Tab-separated table of C-alpha atoms and ligand atoms in Angstrom:
chain	number	residue	atom	x	y	z
A	700	MET	CA	-148.388	-217.706	56.298
A	701	THR	CA	-146.457	-216.046	53.508
A	702	ARG	CA	-142.777	-216.267	54.062
A	703	LYS	CA	-140.132	-213.811	53.063
A	704	THR	CA	-137.885	-214.467	50.084
A	705	LEU	CA	-134.191	-213.666	50.021
A	706	THR	CA	-134.883	-210.745	47.677
A	707	GLN	CA	-137.471	-209.303	50.060
A	708	TYR	CA	-135.074	-209.626	52.978
A	709	LEU	CA	-132.301	-207.877	51.064
A	710	VAL	CA	-134.542	-205.049	49.851
A	711	GLU	CA	-135.808	-204.523	53.404
A	712	GLN	CA	-132.261	-204.388	54.723
A	713	GLN	CA	-131.294	-201.943	52.032
A	714	ARG	CA	-134.188	-199.651	52.904
A	715	SER	CA	-134.127	-199.820	56.670
A	716	SER	CA	-130.566	-199.953	57.809
A	717	GLN	CA	-128.523	-198.592	54.952
A	718	ALA	CA	-126.329	-201.501	55.971
A	719	LEU	CA	-126.606	-202.858	52.494
A	720	SER	CA	-125.710	-201.110	49.265
A	721	ALA	CA	-127.286	-201.960	45.909
A	722	GLU	CA	-123.951	-203.444	44.854
A	723	VAL	CA	-123.769	-205.813	47.817
A	724	ARG	CA	-127.390	-206.775	47.303
A	725	LEU	CA	-126.628	-207.729	43.706
A	726	LEU	CA	-123.544	-209.607	44.854
A	727	ILE	CA	-125.550	-211.699	47.332
A	728	GLU	CA	-128.247	-212.380	44.747
A	729	ILE	CA	-125.653	-213.553	42.237
A	730	VAL	CA	-123.745	-215.754	44.677
A	731	SER	CA	-126.989	-217.315	45.888
A	732	ARG	CA	-128.050	-217.990	42.303
A	733	ALA	CA	-124.724	-219.713	41.633
A	734	CYS	CA	-125.335	-221.844	44.736
A	735	LYS	CA	-128.662	-222.945	43.232
A	736	THR	CA	-126.819	-224.125	40.140
A	737	ILE	CA	-124.314	-226.024	42.277
A	738	SER	CA	-127.115	-227.493	44.381
A	739	HIS	CA	-128.823	-228.748	41.232
A	740	ALA	CA	-125.618	-230.419	39.991
A	741	VAL	CA	-124.945	-231.952	43.425
A	742	SER	CA	-128.447	-233.423	43.585
A	743	LYS	CA	-128.011	-235.173	40.215
A	744	GLY	CA	-124.977	-237.086	41.491
A	745	ALA	CA	-123.973	-239.985	39.275
A	746	LEU	CA	-126.870	-239.210	36.916
A	747	GLY	CA	-125.282	-235.858	36.124
A	748	GLY	CA	-121.790	-237.325	35.792
A	749	VAL	CA	-120.510	-235.008	38.531
A	750	LEU	CA	-118.977	-237.549	40.915
A	751	GLY	CA	-115.345	-238.645	41.052
A	752	SER	CA	-111.929	-237.038	40.797
A	753	LEU	CA	-109.901	-235.320	38.108
A	754	GLU	CA	-106.218	-235.834	37.392
A	755	SER	CA	-105.403	-232.338	38.675
A	756	GLU	CA	-104.325	-231.027	42.083
A	757	ASN	CA	-105.080	-227.602	43.543
A	758	VAL	CA	-102.495	-225.202	44.968
A	759	GLN	CA	-102.689	-226.964	48.345
A	760	GLY	CA	-101.705	-230.267	46.721
A	761	GLU	CA	-105.165	-231.792	47.134
A	762	VAL	CA	-106.643	-233.933	44.342
A	763	GLN	CA	-109.474	-231.975	42.749
A	764	LYS	CA	-112.889	-233.553	42.486
A	765	LYS	CA	-115.027	-232.846	39.439
A	766	LEU	CA	-117.424	-230.888	41.616
A	767	ASP	CA	-114.629	-228.745	43.119
A	768	VAL	CA	-113.707	-227.510	39.668
A	769	MET	CA	-117.250	-227.263	38.357
A	770	SER	CA	-118.441	-225.261	41.362
A	771	ASN	CA	-115.452	-222.952	41.040
A	772	GLU	CA	-116.348	-222.290	37.407
A	773	VAL	CA	-120.008	-221.665	38.217
A	774	LEU	CA	-119.058	-219.050	40.826
A	775	LEU	CA	-116.494	-217.344	38.580
A	776	GLU	CA	-118.824	-217.142	35.631
A	777	ALA	CA	-121.791	-215.938	37.650
A	778	ASN	CA	-119.816	-213.147	39.304
A	779	GLU	CA	-117.820	-211.748	36.409
A	780	TRP	CA	-120.361	-209.586	34.623
A	781	GLY	CA	-122.338	-207.851	37.383
A	782	GLY	CA	-120.025	-204.873	37.865
A	783	HIS	CA	-119.949	-205.375	41.634
A	784	LEU	CA	-116.512	-206.983	41.982
A	785	ALA	CA	-112.889	-206.046	41.458
A	786	ALA	CA	-111.573	-209.603	41.807
A	787	MET	CA	-112.197	-213.062	43.241
A	788	ALA	CA	-110.118	-215.643	45.075
A	789	SER	CA	-110.822	-219.330	45.600
A	790	GLU	CA	-109.469	-222.424	47.274
A	791	GLU	CA	-109.179	-223.906	43.799
A	792	MET	CA	-107.090	-221.115	42.232
A	793	GLU	CA	-103.494	-220.312	43.075
A	794	THR	CA	-103.782	-216.578	42.437
A	795	ILE	CA	-106.595	-214.053	42.371
A	796	HIS	CA	-108.963	-213.771	39.402
A	797	LEU	CA	-109.377	-210.220	38.132
A	798	ILE	CA	-112.637	-209.184	36.518
A	799	PRO	CA	-111.969	-209.212	32.762
A	800	ASN	CA	-111.699	-205.816	31.100
A	801	ARG	CA	-114.832	-206.355	29.020
A	802	TYR	CA	-116.932	-205.939	32.182
A	803	PRO	CA	-117.294	-202.977	34.530
A	804	LYS	CA	-115.497	-203.335	37.844
A	805	GLY	CA	-116.822	-202.733	41.339
A	806	GLU	CA	-115.244	-202.177	44.720
A	807	PHE	CA	-115.758	-205.594	46.318
A	808	LEU	CA	-113.623	-208.704	46.627
A	809	LEU	CA	-115.226	-212.140	46.748
A	810	LEU	CA	-113.515	-215.176	48.261
A	811	PHE	CA	-114.878	-218.711	48.275
A	812	ASP	CA	-114.423	-222.341	49.032
A	813	PRO	CA	-116.548	-223.455	46.066
A	814	LEU	CA	-117.134	-226.956	47.381
A	815	ASP	CA	-116.449	-227.715	51.021
A	816	GLY	CA	-116.334	-231.289	52.229
A	817	SER	CA	-114.936	-232.817	49.061
A	818	SER	CA	-114.395	-236.194	50.733
A	819	ASN	CA	-118.176	-236.448	51.198
A	820	ILE	CA	-119.212	-235.819	47.576
A	821	ASP	CA	-119.021	-239.403	46.396
A	822	VAL	CA	-120.699	-240.831	49.493
A	823	ASN	CA	-123.811	-238.632	49.365
A	824	VAL	CA	-123.167	-236.757	52.599
A	825	SER	CA	-123.802	-233.018	53.076
A	826	ILE	CA	-121.356	-230.618	51.424
A	827	GLY	CA	-121.439	-226.872	50.838
A	828	THR	CA	-120.084	-223.593	49.479
A	829	ILE	CA	-118.510	-220.947	51.762
A	830	PHE	CA	-118.060	-217.292	50.804
A	831	SER	CA	-116.674	-214.060	52.184
A	832	VAL	CA	-116.885	-210.497	50.894
A	833	LEU	CA	-114.323	-207.757	51.509
A	834	ARG	CA	-114.106	-204.195	50.278
A	835	ALA	CA	-111.090	-203.400	48.118
A	836	PRO	CA	-108.886	-200.863	49.930
A	837	ALA	CA	-109.348	-197.259	48.848
A	838	SER	CA	-105.727	-197.245	47.714
A	839	ALA	CA	-106.678	-199.753	45.001
A	840	SER	CA	-108.993	-197.383	43.180
A	841	GLY	CA	-107.886	-196.643	39.628
A	842	ARG	CA	-105.640	-199.714	39.373
A	843	ASP	CA	-105.984	-203.501	39.258
A	844	VAL	CA	-106.312	-205.038	42.697
A	845	THR	CA	-103.537	-207.348	43.876
A	846	GLU	CA	-103.369	-210.338	46.173
A	847	GLN	CA	-102.082	-207.962	48.832
A	848	ASP	CA	-105.405	-206.078	48.719
A	849	PHE	CA	-107.168	-209.279	49.854
A	850	LEU	CA	-105.029	-209.640	52.985
A	851	GLN	CA	-107.408	-207.961	55.415
A	852	PRO	CA	-108.460	-209.319	58.817
A	853	GLY	CA	-111.808	-211.101	58.939
A	854	SER	CA	-113.276	-208.313	61.059
A	855	THR	CA	-113.479	-206.210	57.881
A	856	GLN	CA	-115.779	-208.683	56.078
A	857	VAL	CA	-118.896	-207.067	54.654
A	858	VAL	CA	-120.799	-210.310	54.103
A	859	ALA	CA	-120.187	-213.921	55.046
A	860	GLY	CA	-122.256	-216.968	54.268
A	861	TYR	CA	-122.536	-220.519	53.091
A	862	ALA	CA	-124.867	-222.815	51.235
A	863	VAL	CA	-125.278	-226.332	52.551
A	864	TYR	CA	-126.325	-229.075	50.140
A	865	GLY	CA	-127.949	-231.582	52.461
A	866	PRO	CA	-131.392	-233.151	52.800
A	867	GLN	CA	-132.447	-229.549	52.193
A	868	THR	CA	-130.393	-226.913	50.441
A	869	MET	CA	-130.003	-223.897	52.707
A	870	LEU	CA	-128.326	-220.505	52.487
A	871	VAL	CA	-127.069	-218.963	55.733
A	872	LEU	CA	-125.999	-215.374	55.629
A	873	THR	CA	-124.784	-212.411	57.638
A	874	ILE	CA	-124.422	-208.802	56.534
A	875	GLY	CA	-123.386	-207.857	60.064
A	876	GLN	CA	-126.976	-207.710	61.324
A	877	GLY	CA	-127.358	-211.175	62.838
A	878	VAL	CA	-127.619	-214.459	60.978
A	879	VAL	CA	-130.501	-215.439	58.723
A	880	GLY	CA	-131.253	-218.757	57.037
A	881	PHE	CA	-133.111	-219.526	53.810
A	882	THR	CA	-134.287	-222.857	52.447
A	883	LEU	CA	-134.315	-223.476	48.716
A	884	ASP	CA	-137.808	-224.116	47.387
A	885	ARG	CA	-136.802	-226.308	44.467
A	886	GLU	CA	-140.136	-226.084	42.617
A	887	MET	CA	-140.215	-222.289	42.762
A	888	GLY	CA	-136.453	-221.908	42.481
A	889	SER	CA	-136.444	-219.354	45.279
A	890	TRP	CA	-134.753	-218.943	48.640
A	891	ILE	CA	-137.360	-218.693	51.396
A	892	MET	CA	-136.492	-217.374	54.841
A	893	THR	CA	-136.824	-220.158	57.400
A	894	SER	CA	-134.671	-218.819	60.259
A	895	GLU	CA	-134.811	-215.112	60.945
A	896	ASN	CA	-132.334	-214.979	63.812
A	897	MET	CA	-129.998	-217.932	64.286
A	898	ARG	CA	-128.466	-217.969	67.781
A	899	ILE	CA	-125.866	-220.276	69.311
A	900	PRO	CA	-126.510	-221.116	72.968
A	901	GLU	CA	-123.574	-220.255	75.241
A	902	ASP	CA	-123.384	-223.773	76.649
A	903	THR	CA	-123.517	-227.079	74.871
A	904	LYS	CA	-123.133	-230.821	75.293
A	905	GLU	CA	-121.995	-231.506	71.747
A	906	PHE	CA	-118.505	-231.389	70.254
A	907	SER	CA	-117.129	-231.909	66.790
A	908	ILE	CA	-113.513	-232.886	66.096
A	909	ASN	CA	-111.694	-235.517	64.057
A	910	MET	CA	-110.809	-237.830	66.952
A	911	SER	CA	-108.492	-239.939	64.798
A	912	ASN	CA	-105.905	-237.162	65.150
A	913	MET	CA	-105.946	-237.298	68.942
A	914	ARG	CA	-102.399	-238.605	69.336
A	915	HIS	CA	-101.104	-235.637	67.292
A	916	TRP	CA	-102.839	-232.855	69.232
A	917	ALA	CA	-101.216	-230.273	71.489
A	918	ALA	CA	-101.617	-230.685	75.259
A	919	PRO	CA	-104.427	-228.093	75.795
A	920	VAL	CA	-106.637	-229.746	73.165
A	921	ARG	CA	-106.051	-233.207	74.646
A	922	LYS	CA	-106.824	-231.923	78.114
A	923	TYR	CA	-110.087	-230.360	76.931
A	924	ILE	CA	-111.284	-233.386	74.960
A	925	ASP	CA	-110.230	-235.795	77.738
A	926	GLU	CA	-112.509	-233.870	80.087
A	927	LEU	CA	-115.412	-234.078	77.664
A	928	LEU	CA	-114.886	-237.812	77.219
A	929	ALA	CA	-114.875	-238.334	80.982
A	930	GLY	CA	-118.415	-236.958	80.999
A	931	LYS	CA	-120.387	-237.140	84.218
A	932	SER	CA	-117.644	-239.063	85.957
A	933	GLY	CA	-115.078	-236.305	85.323
A	934	THR	CA	-114.527	-232.660	86.245
A	935	ARG	CA	-117.143	-231.385	83.789
A	936	ASP	CA	-119.865	-233.326	85.566
A	937	LYS	CA	-121.956	-233.780	82.435
A	938	ASP	CA	-122.027	-236.169	79.507
A	939	PHE	CA	-121.081	-234.892	76.072
A	940	ASN	CA	-122.041	-236.177	72.647
A	941	MET	CA	-119.832	-236.209	69.555
A	942	ARG	CA	-120.708	-235.420	65.919
A	943	TRP	CA	-118.197	-235.205	63.062
A	944	ILE	CA	-119.430	-234.899	59.478
A	945	ALA	CA	-116.084	-233.803	57.955
A	946	SER	CA	-117.712	-231.040	55.934
A	947	MET	CA	-117.052	-227.826	57.841
A	948	VAL	CA	-120.225	-226.342	56.377
A	949	ALA	CA	-122.401	-229.147	57.712
A	950	ASP	CA	-120.674	-229.259	61.109
A	951	VAL	CA	-121.001	-225.487	61.518
A	952	HIS	CA	-124.586	-225.555	60.294
A	953	ARG	CA	-125.435	-227.989	63.054
A	954	LEU	CA	-123.933	-225.759	65.735
A	955	LEU	CA	-125.662	-222.669	64.337
A	956	THR	CA	-128.880	-224.644	64.646
A	957	ARG	CA	-128.542	-226.230	68.081
A	958	GLY	CA	-125.201	-225.192	69.548
A	959	GLY	CA	-121.948	-227.080	69.869
A	960	ILE	CA	-118.216	-226.621	69.564
A	961	PHE	CA	-116.246	-227.351	66.396
A	962	MET	CA	-112.474	-227.703	66.391
A	963	TYR	CA	-109.832	-228.303	63.778
A	964	PRO	CA	-106.727	-227.657	65.845
A	965	TRP	CA	-103.049	-227.610	64.920
A	966	ASP	CA	-101.539	-231.084	65.083
A	967	SER	CA	-98.067	-232.531	64.823
A	968	ARG	CA	-98.601	-234.382	61.543
A	969	GLU	CA	-97.403	-231.292	59.696
A	970	PRO	CA	-96.040	-229.155	62.538
A	971	ASN	CA	-95.221	-226.182	60.333
A	972	LYS	CA	-98.834	-225.741	59.250
A	973	PRO	CA	-100.932	-223.793	61.757
A	974	GLY	CA	-103.929	-226.029	60.984
A	975	LYS	CA	-105.815	-227.663	58.149
A	976	LEU	CA	-108.535	-225.152	57.404
A	977	ARG	CA	-107.907	-222.028	55.375
A	978	LEU	CA	-108.221	-218.649	57.076
A	979	MET	CA	-109.610	-216.443	54.347
A	980	TYR	CA	-112.398	-218.500	52.810
A	981	GLU	CA	-113.198	-221.075	55.506
A	982	ALA	CA	-112.357	-219.817	59.001
A	983	ASN	CA	-113.088	-216.104	58.526
A	984	PRO	CA	-116.588	-216.352	57.045
A	985	MET	CA	-117.564	-219.080	59.523
A	986	SER	CA	-116.170	-217.022	62.413
A	987	MET	CA	-118.180	-213.967	61.385
A	988	LEU	CA	-121.360	-216.067	61.198
A	989	VAL	CA	-120.667	-217.681	64.559
A	990	GLU	CA	-119.954	-214.335	66.273
A	991	GLN	CA	-123.018	-212.767	64.702
A	992	ALA	CA	-125.032	-215.640	66.187
A	993	GLY	CA	-123.637	-215.002	69.681
A	994	GLY	CA	-120.860	-217.586	69.603
A	995	ALA	CA	-117.074	-217.208	69.623
A	996	ALA	CA	-114.214	-218.201	67.317
A	997	THR	CA	-110.504	-218.367	68.132
A	998	ASN	CA	-107.386	-220.154	66.931
A	999	GLY	CA	-106.795	-221.242	70.534
A	1000	GLU	CA	-104.829	-218.071	71.209
A	1001	GLN	CA	-106.690	-215.131	69.706
A	1002	ARG	CA	-109.913	-214.145	67.974
A	1003	ILE	CA	-109.798	-215.475	64.400
A	1004	LEU	CA	-111.345	-212.272	63.005
A	1005	ASP	CA	-108.382	-210.262	64.387
A	1006	ILE	CA	-105.707	-212.263	62.572
A	1007	GLN	CA	-103.823	-210.218	59.988
A	1008	PRO	CA	-103.457	-212.533	56.985
A	1009	THR	CA	-100.079	-212.797	55.302
A	1010	ALA	CA	-101.018	-215.136	52.434
A	1011	LEU	CA	-104.171	-215.890	50.485
A	1012	HIS	CA	-104.168	-219.622	51.199
A	1013	GLN	CA	-102.818	-219.507	54.737
A	1014	ARG	CA	-104.102	-222.059	57.200
A	1015	VAL	CA	-105.298	-221.590	60.727
A	1016	SER	CA	-106.253	-223.574	63.782
A	1017	VAL	CA	-110.006	-223.319	64.431
A	1018	VAL	CA	-112.084	-223.443	67.637
A	1019	LEU	CA	-115.604	-222.093	67.227
A	1020	GLY	CA	-119.177	-222.324	68.468
A	1021	SER	CA	-120.796	-222.053	71.893
A	1022	LYS	CA	-119.103	-219.209	73.717
A	1023	ASN	CA	-118.365	-220.770	77.092
A	1024	GLU	CA	-116.739	-223.830	75.538
A	1025	VAL	CA	-114.622	-221.789	73.101
A	1026	GLU	CA	-113.493	-219.586	75.993
A	1027	ARG	CA	-112.521	-222.659	78.009
A	1028	VAL	CA	-110.407	-224.112	75.185
A	1029	THR	CA	-108.740	-220.735	74.659
A	1030	ARG	CA	-108.058	-220.452	78.390
A	1031	TYR	CA	-106.382	-223.899	78.393
A	1032	HIS	CA	-104.080	-222.692	75.610
A	1033	HIS	CA	-103.173	-219.553	77.529
A	1034	GLU	CA	-102.599	-221.500	80.757
A	1035	ALA	CA	-100.297	-223.915	78.934
A	1036	LYS	CA	-98.177	-220.990	77.777
A	1037	ALA	CA	-98.019	-219.179	81.115
B	2425	AHG	P1	-112.330	-229.016	51.451
B	2425	AHG	O1	-113.206	-230.109	50.983
B	2425	AHG	O2	-112.803	-227.657	51.000
B	2425	AHG	O3	-110.866	-229.240	51.178
B	2425	AHG	O4	-112.465	-228.886	53.039
B	2425	AHG	C1	-112.513	-230.039	53.828
B	2425	AHG	C2	-112.223	-229.641	55.236
B	2425	AHG	C3	-113.438	-229.332	56.083
B	2425	AHG	O5	-114.626	-229.223	55.443
B	2425	AHG	C4	-113.502	-230.445	57.081
B	2425	AHG	O6	-113.834	-229.932	58.318
B	2425	AHG	C5	-112.148	-231.065	57.055
B	2425	AHG	O7	-111.555	-230.705	55.851
B	2425	AHG	C6	-112.197	-232.544	57.163
B	2425	AHG	O8	-110.917	-233.016	57.256
B	2425	AHG	P2	-110.518	-234.510	57.660
B	2425	AHG	O9	-111.755	-235.354	57.740
B	2425	AHG	O10	-109.599	-234.919	56.560
B	2425	AHG	O11	-109.807	-234.421	58.982
B	2426	MN	MN1	-113.311	-226.539	52.658
B	2427	MN	MN1	-113.214	-226.962	48.966
């Protein structure tokens, strides 16, 4: 059987649905090529001198790993020259990065978490890259885009995707026409389609949350997890299993593959922060993928994709995955408020 490459898929989409412009096709090709470069560096590990930390911290006050910074540079460099972008934003950069004047500018905005799961780099556990594409507002034409132009709800995303660097390197993508998955053929250097329609079952027996934060959670989250832990002997009348990789990419990849619910809720360690994960380049792209695969994504109160961002690096509480479970958690939050 001959399988489809990423390029074939994109050309087909461009021809059939008009859902994809030549610019967006180029954008996806370039981002996916950058992910190949990152995948190659990740796979070298200590042999490539890519492990360990730097002296620096990012804007969120997190120590930067060598691979965080390297991956950020790979993505910036790859995406500067193509003429498809107006600007980029990243977890690792305080402000937006405008396309330099020596290159033509396009109408799209690219946001990324260059390396997700930093705590797993040095222990050889799956990590990834997350990306989101927005269209610059029409009002920005003829001038440089600003940070304000990025602050659009996730429902306006044109493309969302991630690469996961695990036992296999995979690229998972949505252009708003379902979710497709590609596996990197390392010998050929090409992305080959291996999942043509990823779907999340509505029910699940698997949950994913950092249980060490239990004592800090809000009441609705505790109630929900307590019920799961009670298993067959409790009100849910079934046993649940737990998986926590601590790379959002890898945890979400698992639930896109076989269902599940993933949560990173608000907790009282830092009560003024709405959550740990970042809205614009973690929660939004993952929420679009999950919804496109038939799942749901909320912050406990409302649909994540409806949130109007107020800052580039803003954080958000995240509940996503199998629809019936996400709806239950959201209901518990609403009931607690009533
Ligand atoms: P990043 O490496 O981009 O900072 O993101 C790490 C995130 C996410 O991938 C994961 O779900 C979560 O942090 C893990 O957090 P803790 O294990 O510290 O709770
Ligand atoms: Mn991350
Ligand atoms: Mn990161």
